CSV table of C-alpha atoms in Angstrom, one decimal:
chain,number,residue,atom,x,y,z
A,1,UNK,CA,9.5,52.6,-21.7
A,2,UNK,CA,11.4,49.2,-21.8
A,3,UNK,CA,12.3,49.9,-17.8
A,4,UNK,CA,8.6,49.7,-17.1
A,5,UNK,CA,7.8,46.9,-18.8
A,6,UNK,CA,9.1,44.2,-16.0
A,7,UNK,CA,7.5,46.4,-13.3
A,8,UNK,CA,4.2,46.4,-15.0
A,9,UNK,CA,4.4,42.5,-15.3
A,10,UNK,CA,5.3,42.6,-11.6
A,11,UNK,CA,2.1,44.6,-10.8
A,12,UNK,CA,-0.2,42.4,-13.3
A,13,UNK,CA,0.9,39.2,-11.7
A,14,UNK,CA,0.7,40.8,-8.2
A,15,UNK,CA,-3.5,42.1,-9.0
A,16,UNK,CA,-4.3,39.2,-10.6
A,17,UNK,CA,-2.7,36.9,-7.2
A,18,UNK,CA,-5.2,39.5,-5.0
A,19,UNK,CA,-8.1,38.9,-7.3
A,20,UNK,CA,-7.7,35.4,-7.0
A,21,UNK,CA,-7.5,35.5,-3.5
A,22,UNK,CA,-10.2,38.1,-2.6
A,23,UNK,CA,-13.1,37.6,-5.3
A,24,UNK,CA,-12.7,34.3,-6.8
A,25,UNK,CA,-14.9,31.6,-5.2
A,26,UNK,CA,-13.2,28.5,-4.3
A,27,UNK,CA,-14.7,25.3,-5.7
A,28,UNK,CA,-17.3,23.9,-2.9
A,29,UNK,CA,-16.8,20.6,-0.9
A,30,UNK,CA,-18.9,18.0,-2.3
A,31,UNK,CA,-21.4,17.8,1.1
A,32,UNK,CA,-22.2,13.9,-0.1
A,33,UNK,CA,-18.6,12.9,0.3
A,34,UNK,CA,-18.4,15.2,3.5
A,35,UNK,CA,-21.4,13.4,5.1
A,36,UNK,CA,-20.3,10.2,3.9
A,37,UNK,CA,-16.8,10.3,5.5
A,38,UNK,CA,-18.2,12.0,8.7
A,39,UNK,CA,-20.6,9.3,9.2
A,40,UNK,CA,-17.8,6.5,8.1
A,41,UNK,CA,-15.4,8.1,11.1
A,42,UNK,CA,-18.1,7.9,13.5
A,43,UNK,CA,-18.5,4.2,13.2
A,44,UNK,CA,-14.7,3.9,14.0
A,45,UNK,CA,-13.8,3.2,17.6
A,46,UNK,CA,-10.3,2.8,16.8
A,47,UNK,CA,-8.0,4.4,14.3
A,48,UNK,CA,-7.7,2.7,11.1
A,49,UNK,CA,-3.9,2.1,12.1
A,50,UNK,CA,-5.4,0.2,15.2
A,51,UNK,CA,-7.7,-1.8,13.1
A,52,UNK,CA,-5.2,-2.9,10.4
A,53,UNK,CA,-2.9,-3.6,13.5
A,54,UNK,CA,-6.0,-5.8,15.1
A,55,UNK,CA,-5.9,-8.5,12.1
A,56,UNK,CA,-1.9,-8.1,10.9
A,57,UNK,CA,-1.7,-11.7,12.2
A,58,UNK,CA,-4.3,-13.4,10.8
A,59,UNK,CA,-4.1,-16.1,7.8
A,60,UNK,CA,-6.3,-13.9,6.1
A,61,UNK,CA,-3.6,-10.6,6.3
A,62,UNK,CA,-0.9,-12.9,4.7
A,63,UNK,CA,-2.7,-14.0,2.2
A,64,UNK,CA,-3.6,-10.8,0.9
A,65,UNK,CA,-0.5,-8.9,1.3
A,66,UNK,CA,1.8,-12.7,-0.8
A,67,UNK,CA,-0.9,-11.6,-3.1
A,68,UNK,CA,-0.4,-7.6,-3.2
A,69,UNK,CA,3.5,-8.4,-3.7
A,70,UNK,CA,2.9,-11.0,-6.5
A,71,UNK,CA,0.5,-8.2,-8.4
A,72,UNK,CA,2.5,-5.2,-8.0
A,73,UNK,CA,6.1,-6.1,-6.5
A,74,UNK,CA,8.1,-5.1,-3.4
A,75,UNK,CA,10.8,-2.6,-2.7
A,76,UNK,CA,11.0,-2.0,0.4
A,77,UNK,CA,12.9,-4.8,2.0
A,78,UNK,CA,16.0,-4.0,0.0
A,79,UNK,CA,17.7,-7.7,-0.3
A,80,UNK,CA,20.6,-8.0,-2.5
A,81,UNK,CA,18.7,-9.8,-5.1
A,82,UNK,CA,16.9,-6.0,-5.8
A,83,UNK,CA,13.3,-5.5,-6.0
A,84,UNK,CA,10.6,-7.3,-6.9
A,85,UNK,CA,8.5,-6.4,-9.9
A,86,UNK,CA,4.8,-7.3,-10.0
A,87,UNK,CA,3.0,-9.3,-12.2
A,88,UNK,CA,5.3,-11.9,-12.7
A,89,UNK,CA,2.3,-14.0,-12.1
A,90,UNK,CA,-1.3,-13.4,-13.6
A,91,UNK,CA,-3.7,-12.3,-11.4
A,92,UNK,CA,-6.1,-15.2,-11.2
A,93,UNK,CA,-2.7,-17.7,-10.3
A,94,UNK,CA,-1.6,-15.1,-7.6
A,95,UNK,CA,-4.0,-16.1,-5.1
A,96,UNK,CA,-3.1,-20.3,-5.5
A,97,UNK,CA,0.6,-19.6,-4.7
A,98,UNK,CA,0.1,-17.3,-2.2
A,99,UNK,CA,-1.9,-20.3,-0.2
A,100,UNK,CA,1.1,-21.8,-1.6
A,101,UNK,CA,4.1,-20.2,0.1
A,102,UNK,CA,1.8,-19.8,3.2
A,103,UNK,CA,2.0,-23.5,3.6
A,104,UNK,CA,6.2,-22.5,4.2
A,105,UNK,CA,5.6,-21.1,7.7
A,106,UNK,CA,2.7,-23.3,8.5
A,107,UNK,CA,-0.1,-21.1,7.4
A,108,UNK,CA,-3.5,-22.8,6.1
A,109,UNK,CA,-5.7,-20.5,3.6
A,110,UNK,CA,-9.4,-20.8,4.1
A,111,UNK,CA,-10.1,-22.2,0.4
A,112,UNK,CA,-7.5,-24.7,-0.3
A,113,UNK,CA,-5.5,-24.7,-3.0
A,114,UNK,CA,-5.3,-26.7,-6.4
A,115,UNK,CA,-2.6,-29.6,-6.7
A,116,UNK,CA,-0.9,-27.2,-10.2
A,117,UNK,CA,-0.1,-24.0,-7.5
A,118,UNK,CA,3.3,-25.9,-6.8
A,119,UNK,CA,4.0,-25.6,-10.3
A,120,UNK,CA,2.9,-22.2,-10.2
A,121,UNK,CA,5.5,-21.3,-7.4
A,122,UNK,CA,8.0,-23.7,-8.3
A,123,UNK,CA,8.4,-22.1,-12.5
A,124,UNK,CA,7.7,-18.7,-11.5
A,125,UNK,CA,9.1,-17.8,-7.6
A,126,UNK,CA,11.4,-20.7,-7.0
A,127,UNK,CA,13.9,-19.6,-9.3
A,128,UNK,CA,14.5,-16.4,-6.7
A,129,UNK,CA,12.8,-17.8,-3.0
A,130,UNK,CA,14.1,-21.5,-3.9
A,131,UNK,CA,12.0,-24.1,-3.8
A,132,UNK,CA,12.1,-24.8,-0.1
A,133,UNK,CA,11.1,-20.6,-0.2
A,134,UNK,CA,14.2,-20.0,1.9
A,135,UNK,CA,15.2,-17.1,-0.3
A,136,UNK,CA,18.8,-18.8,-1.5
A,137,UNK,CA,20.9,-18.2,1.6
A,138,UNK,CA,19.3,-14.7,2.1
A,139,UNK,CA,19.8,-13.2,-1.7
A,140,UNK,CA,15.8,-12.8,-1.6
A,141,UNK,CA,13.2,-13.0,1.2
A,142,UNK,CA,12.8,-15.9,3.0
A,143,UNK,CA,9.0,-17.0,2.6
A,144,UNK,CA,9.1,-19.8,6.0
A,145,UNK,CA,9.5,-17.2,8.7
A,146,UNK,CA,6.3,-17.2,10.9
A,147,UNK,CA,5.9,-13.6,9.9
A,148,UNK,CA,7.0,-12.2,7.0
A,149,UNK,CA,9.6,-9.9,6.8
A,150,UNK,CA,7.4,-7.0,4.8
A,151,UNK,CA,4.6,-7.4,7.1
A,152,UNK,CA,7.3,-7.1,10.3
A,153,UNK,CA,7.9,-4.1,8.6
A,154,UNK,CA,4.5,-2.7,8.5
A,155,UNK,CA,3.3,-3.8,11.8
A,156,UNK,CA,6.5,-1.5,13.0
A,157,UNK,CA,5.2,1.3,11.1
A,158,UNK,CA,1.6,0.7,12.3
A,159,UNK,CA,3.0,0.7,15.8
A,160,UNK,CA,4.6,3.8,15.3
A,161,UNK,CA,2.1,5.8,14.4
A,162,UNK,CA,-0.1,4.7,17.4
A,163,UNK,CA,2.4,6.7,19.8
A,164,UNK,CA,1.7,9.5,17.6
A,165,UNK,CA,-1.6,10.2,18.6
């Protein structure tokens, strides 16, 4: 009797992965969501790697991705510094430093920024970009490049994907 025993738990396991296969109804597709990202597709004429690609220049772009880095961090440009954690900033103060540092490379932000963002960069970024943002002689990123090195990075990726069609 105790020989059986792992074959019959071998057979159990085996009917119950054919029931499951065979007679078990798999969950349905929400058709809302289906519609909804049918019709979302449709008004695409470009991929949305072609459309991120489109605007990865712009003011705008840079702004949002200094303040995606300050809110949640960065490791992917491996600097010897090490990564960078997020929220050493609160959220509200991330947007006035990143008009801030894009003032480095000659960037303007659409709103401008209050006179106290300096202070902001200078007591919470400077100690690792410097206060010029020129990264201490390249232990961290340096913030006056006309593009910055993580968005380099992803316009690279975005161009890569576009050969994959």
């Amino acid at each position: 009797m105790q020989k059986i025993i792992p074959y019959l738990a071998i057979l159990i396991v085996i009917i119950y992965a054919v029931y499951n296969a065979k007679f078990r109804n798999p969950k349905k597709v929400d058709e809302h969501t289906h519609t909804h990202y049918e019709e979302h597709i449709k008004t695409h004429k470009t991929t949305h790697y072609e459309d991120e690609l489109s605007h990865i220049n712009t003011n705008e772009y840079t702004k949002q991705y200094i303040i995606r880095v300050i809110n949640h961090g960065s490791d992917i440009l491996d600097f010897k510094g090490g990564e960078m954690e997020g929220g050493f900033a609160a959220h509200d103060d991330a947007e006035k430093i990143a008009c801030y540092v894009m003032e480095f490379s000659g960037k303007k932000c659409t709103t401008p920024y209050p006179k106290n963002a300096a202070m902001f960069y200078t007591s919470i970024c400077g100690g690792c970009h410097g206060d010029d943002g020129k990264g201490l002689g390249g232990t961290y990123p340096d913030l006056t490049k006309a593009k910055m090195l993580g968005i380099e990075k992803r316009e690279s990726f975005l161009k890569s994907m576009g050969m994959h069609k």
